[in-house]
Tab-separated table of C-alpha atoms and ligand atoms in Angstrom:
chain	number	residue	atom	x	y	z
X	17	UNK	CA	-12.547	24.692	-4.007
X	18	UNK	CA	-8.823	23.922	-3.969
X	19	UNK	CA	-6.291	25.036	-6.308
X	20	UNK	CA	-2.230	24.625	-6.203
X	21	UNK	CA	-0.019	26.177	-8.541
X	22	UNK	CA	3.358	25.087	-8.554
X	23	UNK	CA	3.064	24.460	-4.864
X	24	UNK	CA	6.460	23.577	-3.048
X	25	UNK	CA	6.766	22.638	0.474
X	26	UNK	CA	10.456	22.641	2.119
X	27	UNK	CA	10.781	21.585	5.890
X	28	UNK	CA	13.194	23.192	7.537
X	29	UNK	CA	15.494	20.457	7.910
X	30	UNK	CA	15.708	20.976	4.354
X	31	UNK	CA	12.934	17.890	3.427
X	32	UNK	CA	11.646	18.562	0.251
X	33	UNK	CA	7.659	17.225	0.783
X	34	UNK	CA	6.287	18.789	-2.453
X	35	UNK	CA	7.544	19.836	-5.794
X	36	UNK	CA	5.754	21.863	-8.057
X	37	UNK	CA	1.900	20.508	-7.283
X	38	UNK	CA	-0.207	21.820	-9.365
X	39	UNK	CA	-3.781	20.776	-9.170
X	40	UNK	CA	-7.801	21.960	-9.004
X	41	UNK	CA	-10.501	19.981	-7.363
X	42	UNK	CA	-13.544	21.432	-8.188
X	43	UNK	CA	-16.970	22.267	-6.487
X	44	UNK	CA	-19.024	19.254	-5.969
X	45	UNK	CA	-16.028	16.980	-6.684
X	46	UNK	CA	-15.128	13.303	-4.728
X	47	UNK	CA	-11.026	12.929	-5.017
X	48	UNK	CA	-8.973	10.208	-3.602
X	49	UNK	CA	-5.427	11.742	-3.078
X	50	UNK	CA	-3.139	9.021	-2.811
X	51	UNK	CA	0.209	8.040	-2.263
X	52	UNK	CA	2.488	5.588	-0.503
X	53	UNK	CA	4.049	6.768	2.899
X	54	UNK	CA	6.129	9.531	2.593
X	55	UNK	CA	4.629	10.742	-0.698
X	56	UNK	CA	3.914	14.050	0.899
X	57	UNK	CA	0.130	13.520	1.836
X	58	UNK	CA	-0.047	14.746	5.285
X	59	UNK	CA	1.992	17.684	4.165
X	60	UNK	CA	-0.925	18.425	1.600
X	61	UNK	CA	-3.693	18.040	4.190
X	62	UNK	CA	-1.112	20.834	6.287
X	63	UNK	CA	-1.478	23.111	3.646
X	64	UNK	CA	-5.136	22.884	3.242
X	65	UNK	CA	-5.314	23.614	6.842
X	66	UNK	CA	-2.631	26.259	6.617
X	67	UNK	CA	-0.837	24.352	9.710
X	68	UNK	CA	1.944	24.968	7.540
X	69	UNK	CA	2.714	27.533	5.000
X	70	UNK	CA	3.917	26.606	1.233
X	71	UNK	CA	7.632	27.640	0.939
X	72	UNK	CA	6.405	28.913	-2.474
X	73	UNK	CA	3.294	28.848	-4.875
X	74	UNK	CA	0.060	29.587	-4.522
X	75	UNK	CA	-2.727	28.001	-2.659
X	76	UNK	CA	-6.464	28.848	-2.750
X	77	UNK	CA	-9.176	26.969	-0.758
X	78	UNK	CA	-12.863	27.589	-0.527
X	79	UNK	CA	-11.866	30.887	-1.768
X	80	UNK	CA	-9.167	31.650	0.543
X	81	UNK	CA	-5.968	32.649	-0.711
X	82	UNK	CA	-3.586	31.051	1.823
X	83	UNK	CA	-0.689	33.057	0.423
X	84	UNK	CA	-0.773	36.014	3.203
X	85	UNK	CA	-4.007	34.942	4.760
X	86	UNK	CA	-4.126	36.859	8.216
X	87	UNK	CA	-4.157	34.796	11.353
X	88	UNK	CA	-7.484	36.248	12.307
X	89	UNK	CA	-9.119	34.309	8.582
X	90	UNK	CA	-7.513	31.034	9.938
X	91	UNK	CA	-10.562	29.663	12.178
X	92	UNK	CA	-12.446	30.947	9.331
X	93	UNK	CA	-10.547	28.939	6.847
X	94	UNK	CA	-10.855	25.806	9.079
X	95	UNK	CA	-14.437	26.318	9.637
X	96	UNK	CA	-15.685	26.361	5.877
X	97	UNK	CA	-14.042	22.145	5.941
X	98	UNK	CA	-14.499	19.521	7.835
X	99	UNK	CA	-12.159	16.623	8.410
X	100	UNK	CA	-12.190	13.612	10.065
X	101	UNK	CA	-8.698	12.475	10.627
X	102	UNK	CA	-6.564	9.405	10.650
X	103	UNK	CA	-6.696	9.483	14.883
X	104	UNK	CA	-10.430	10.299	15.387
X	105	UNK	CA	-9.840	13.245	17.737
X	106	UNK	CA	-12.584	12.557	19.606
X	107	UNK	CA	-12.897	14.188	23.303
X	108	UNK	CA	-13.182	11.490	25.840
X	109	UNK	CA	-14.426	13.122	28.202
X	110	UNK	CA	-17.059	14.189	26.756
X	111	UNK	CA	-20.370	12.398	24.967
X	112	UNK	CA	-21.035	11.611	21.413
X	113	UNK	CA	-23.313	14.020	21.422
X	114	UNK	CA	-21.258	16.678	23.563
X	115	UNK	CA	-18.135	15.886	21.345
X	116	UNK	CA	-20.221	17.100	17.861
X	117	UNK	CA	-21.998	19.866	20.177
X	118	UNK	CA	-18.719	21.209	21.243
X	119	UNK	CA	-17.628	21.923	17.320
X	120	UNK	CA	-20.605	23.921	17.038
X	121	UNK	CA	-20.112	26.044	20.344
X	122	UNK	CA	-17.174	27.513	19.002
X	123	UNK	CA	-19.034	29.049	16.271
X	124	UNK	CA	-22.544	31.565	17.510
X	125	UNK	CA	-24.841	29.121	16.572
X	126	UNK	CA	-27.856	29.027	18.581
X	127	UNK	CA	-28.470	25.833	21.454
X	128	UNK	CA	-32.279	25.133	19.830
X	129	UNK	CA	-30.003	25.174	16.085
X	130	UNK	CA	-27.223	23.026	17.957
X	131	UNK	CA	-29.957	20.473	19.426
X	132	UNK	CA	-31.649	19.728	15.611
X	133	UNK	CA	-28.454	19.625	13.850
X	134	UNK	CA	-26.988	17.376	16.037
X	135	UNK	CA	-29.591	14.874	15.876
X	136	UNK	CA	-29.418	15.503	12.309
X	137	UNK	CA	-25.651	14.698	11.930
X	138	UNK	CA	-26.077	11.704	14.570
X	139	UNK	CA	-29.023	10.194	12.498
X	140	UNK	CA	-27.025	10.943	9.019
X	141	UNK	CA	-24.272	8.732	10.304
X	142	UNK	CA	-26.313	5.916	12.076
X	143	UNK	CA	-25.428	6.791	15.510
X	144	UNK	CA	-28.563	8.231	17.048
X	145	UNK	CA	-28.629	5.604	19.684
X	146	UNK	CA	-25.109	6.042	20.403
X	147	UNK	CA	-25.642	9.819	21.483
X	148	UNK	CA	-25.299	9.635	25.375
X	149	UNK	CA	-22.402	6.241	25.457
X	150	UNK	CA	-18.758	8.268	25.848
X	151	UNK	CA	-15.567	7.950	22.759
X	152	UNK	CA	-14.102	4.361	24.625
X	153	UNK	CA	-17.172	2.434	24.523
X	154	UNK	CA	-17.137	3.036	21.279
X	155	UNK	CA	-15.547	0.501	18.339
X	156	UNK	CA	-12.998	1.871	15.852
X	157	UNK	CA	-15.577	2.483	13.123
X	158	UNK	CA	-18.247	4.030	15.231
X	159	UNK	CA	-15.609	6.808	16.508
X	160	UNK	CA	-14.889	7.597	12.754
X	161	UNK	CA	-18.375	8.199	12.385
X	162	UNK	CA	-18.653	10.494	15.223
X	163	UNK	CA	-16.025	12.190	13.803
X	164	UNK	CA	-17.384	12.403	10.715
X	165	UNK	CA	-20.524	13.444	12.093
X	166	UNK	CA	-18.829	16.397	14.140
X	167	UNK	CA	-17.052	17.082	10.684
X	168	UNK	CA	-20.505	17.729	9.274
X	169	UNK	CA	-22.275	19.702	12.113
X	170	UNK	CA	-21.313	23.294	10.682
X	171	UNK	CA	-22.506	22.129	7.010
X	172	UNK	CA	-18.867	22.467	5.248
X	173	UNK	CA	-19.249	22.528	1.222
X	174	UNK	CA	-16.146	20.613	1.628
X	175	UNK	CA	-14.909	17.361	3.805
X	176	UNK	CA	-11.487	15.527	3.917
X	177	UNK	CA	-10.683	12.232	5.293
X	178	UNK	CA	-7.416	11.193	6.289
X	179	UNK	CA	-6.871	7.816	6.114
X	180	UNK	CA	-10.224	6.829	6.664
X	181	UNK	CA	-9.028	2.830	6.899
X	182	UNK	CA	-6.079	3.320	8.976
X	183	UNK	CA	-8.013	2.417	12.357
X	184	UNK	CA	-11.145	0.360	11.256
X	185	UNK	CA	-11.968	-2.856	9.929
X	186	UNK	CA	-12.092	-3.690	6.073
X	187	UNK	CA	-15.886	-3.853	6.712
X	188	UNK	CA	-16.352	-0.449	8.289
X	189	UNK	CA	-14.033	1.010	5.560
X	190	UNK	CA	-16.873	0.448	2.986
X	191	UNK	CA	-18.955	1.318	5.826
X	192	UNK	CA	-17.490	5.092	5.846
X	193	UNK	CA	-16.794	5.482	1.919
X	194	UNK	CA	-20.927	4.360	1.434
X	195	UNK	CA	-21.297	7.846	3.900
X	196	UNK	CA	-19.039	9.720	2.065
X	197	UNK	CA	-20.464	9.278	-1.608
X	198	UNK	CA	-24.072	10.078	0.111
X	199	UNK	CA	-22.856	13.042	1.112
X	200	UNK	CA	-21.214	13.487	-2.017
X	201	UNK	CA	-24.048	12.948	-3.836
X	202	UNK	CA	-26.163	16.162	-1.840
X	203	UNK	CA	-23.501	18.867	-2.945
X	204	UNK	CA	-20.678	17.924	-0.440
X	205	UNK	CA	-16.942	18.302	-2.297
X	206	UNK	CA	-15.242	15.036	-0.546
X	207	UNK	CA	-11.338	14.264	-0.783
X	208	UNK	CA	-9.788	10.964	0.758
X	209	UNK	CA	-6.524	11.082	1.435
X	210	UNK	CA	-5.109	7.529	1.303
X	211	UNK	CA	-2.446	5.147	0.804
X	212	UNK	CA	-4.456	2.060	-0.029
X	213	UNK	CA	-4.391	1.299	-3.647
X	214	UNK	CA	-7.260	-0.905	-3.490
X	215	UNK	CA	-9.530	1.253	-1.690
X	216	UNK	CA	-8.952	4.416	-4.157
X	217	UNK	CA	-9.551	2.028	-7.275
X	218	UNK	CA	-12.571	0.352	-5.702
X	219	UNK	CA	-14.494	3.224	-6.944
X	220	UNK	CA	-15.184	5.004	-10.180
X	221	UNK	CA	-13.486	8.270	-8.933
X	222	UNK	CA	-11.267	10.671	-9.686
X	223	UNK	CA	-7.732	9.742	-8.599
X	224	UNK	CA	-4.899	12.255	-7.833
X	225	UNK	CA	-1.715	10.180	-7.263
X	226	UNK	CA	1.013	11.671	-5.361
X	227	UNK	CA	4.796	10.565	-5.417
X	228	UNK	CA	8.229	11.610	-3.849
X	229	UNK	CA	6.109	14.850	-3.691
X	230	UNK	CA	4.918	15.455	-7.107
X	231	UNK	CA	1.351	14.349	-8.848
X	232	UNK	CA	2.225	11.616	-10.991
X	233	UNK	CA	-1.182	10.703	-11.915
X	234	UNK	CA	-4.585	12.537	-12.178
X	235	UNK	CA	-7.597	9.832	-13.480
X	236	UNK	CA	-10.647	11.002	-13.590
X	237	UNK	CA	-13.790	8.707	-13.342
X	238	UNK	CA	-14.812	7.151	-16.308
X	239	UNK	CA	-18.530	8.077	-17.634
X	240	UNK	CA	-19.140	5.024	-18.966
X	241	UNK	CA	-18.726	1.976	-15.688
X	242	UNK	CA	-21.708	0.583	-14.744
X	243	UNK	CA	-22.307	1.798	-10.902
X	244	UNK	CA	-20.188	3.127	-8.901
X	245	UNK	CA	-16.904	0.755	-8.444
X	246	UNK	CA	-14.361	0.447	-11.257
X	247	UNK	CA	-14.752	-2.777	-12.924
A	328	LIG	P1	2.817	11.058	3.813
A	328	LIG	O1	1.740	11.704	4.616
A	328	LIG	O2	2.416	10.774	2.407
A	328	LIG	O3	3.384	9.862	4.496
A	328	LIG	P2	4.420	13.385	4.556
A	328	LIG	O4	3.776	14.593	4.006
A	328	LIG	O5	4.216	13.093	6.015
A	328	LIG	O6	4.015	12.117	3.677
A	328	LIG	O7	5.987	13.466	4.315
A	328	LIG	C1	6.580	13.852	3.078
A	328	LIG	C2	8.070	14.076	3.304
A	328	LIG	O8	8.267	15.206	4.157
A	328	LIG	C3	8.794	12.918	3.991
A	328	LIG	O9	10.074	12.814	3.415
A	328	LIG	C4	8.854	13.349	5.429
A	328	LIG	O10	9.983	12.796	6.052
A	328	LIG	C5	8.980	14.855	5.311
A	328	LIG	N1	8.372	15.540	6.466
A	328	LIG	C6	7.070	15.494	6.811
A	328	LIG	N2	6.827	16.266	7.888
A	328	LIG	C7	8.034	16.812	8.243
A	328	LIG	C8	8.459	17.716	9.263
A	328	LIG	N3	7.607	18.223	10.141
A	328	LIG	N4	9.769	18.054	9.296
A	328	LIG	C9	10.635	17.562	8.391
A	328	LIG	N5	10.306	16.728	7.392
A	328	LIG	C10	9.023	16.351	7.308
């Protein structure tokens, strides 16, 4: 799913974000990545993305080798994830429904196919009701769920959330992680990027722990907790 080998990532004001990462989350997997501020996180998620390109190392991600991937494979690349981001990204302008629509349009996906899935992504997430009210009447944690809904529409094997507590309530954090492990729990590979201690050891999960740009810690779930939060 995604693989780093001795991944570095230089900015060009010389900002070294990464050193060396090596790592391999696997089909099927739930990750928390996570790291204090500045730990290179958001420079990780770039990668992924291929909004930026490694200075060196190699990077594979739902079988794409980002290396010398061609600009044309890009969309592609960013099609086979979905990620719901720190910010929401929602259009204002446009619906609930229209705003997880509109991911779909991009793709040649059928209006009958768009109608169902829709629904289907809107009902997943709780927000069938919600489907004709616009982004701004919306409160913090229901716009993460649209987004998390439009991150869903094209059926990624694989879905990333940055930050998902930055810009909700404690409440509606638990809210969003309950989502995540359901979908999790169907096939879906899930990695939370966060900075929140608490929230990454809250559950019996792997753990990838980033610092001044290198993995410093990789825990994986123990077999043996009872349910699924670390006791
Ligand atoms: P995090 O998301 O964990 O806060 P970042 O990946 O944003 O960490 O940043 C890691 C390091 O890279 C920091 O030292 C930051 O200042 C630097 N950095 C991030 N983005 C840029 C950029 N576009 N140009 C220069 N330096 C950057």
């Amino acid at each position: 799913m995604i693989r780093f080998e001795h991944v570095y990532k230089t900015y060009p004001e010389g900002n070294e974000a990464l050193q060396d990462v090596n790592l391999h989350i696997d089909k099927g997997e739930f990750v928390f990545v996570l790291g204090h501020s500045g730990a290179g996180k958001s420079t990780f998620l770039k990668l992924i993305l291929h909004e930026e390109a490694a200075t060196s190392g190699k990077i594979i991600v739902n079988g794409f080798d980002l290396t010398n991937i061609k600009k044309k494979r890009i969309p592609y690349l960013r099609r086979s994830m979905g990620v719901v981001f720190q910010d929401f990204r929602l259009i204002p302008s446009m619906t609930v429904y229209e705003n997880v629509a509109f991911a779909m349009r991009v793709t040649n996906v059928k209006e009958s196919e768009i109608v169902k899935r829709v629904k289907y992504v809107l009902s997943l997430v709780g927000l069938s009701h919600k489907k004709d009210s616009y982004p701004t009447s919306l409160s913090g944690g229901e716009q993460q769920r649209v987004a998390l809904a439009r991150a869903l529409a094209h059926s990624p094997k694989l879905i990333i959330a940055d930050e998902p507590t930055g810009n909700i309530d404690p409440e509606m954090s638990i809210e969003m992680m309950e989502l995540l492990t359901a979908i999790n729990s169907v096939g879906t590979t899930v990695v939370v990027v966060t900075h929140e201690h608490d929230l990454a050891h809250q559950f019996n999960k792997r753990i990838i722990t980033i610092d001044h740009g290198t993995v410093v810690g990789d825990d994986h779930p123990c077999k043996f907790a009872k349910g699924g939060r670390r006791g």
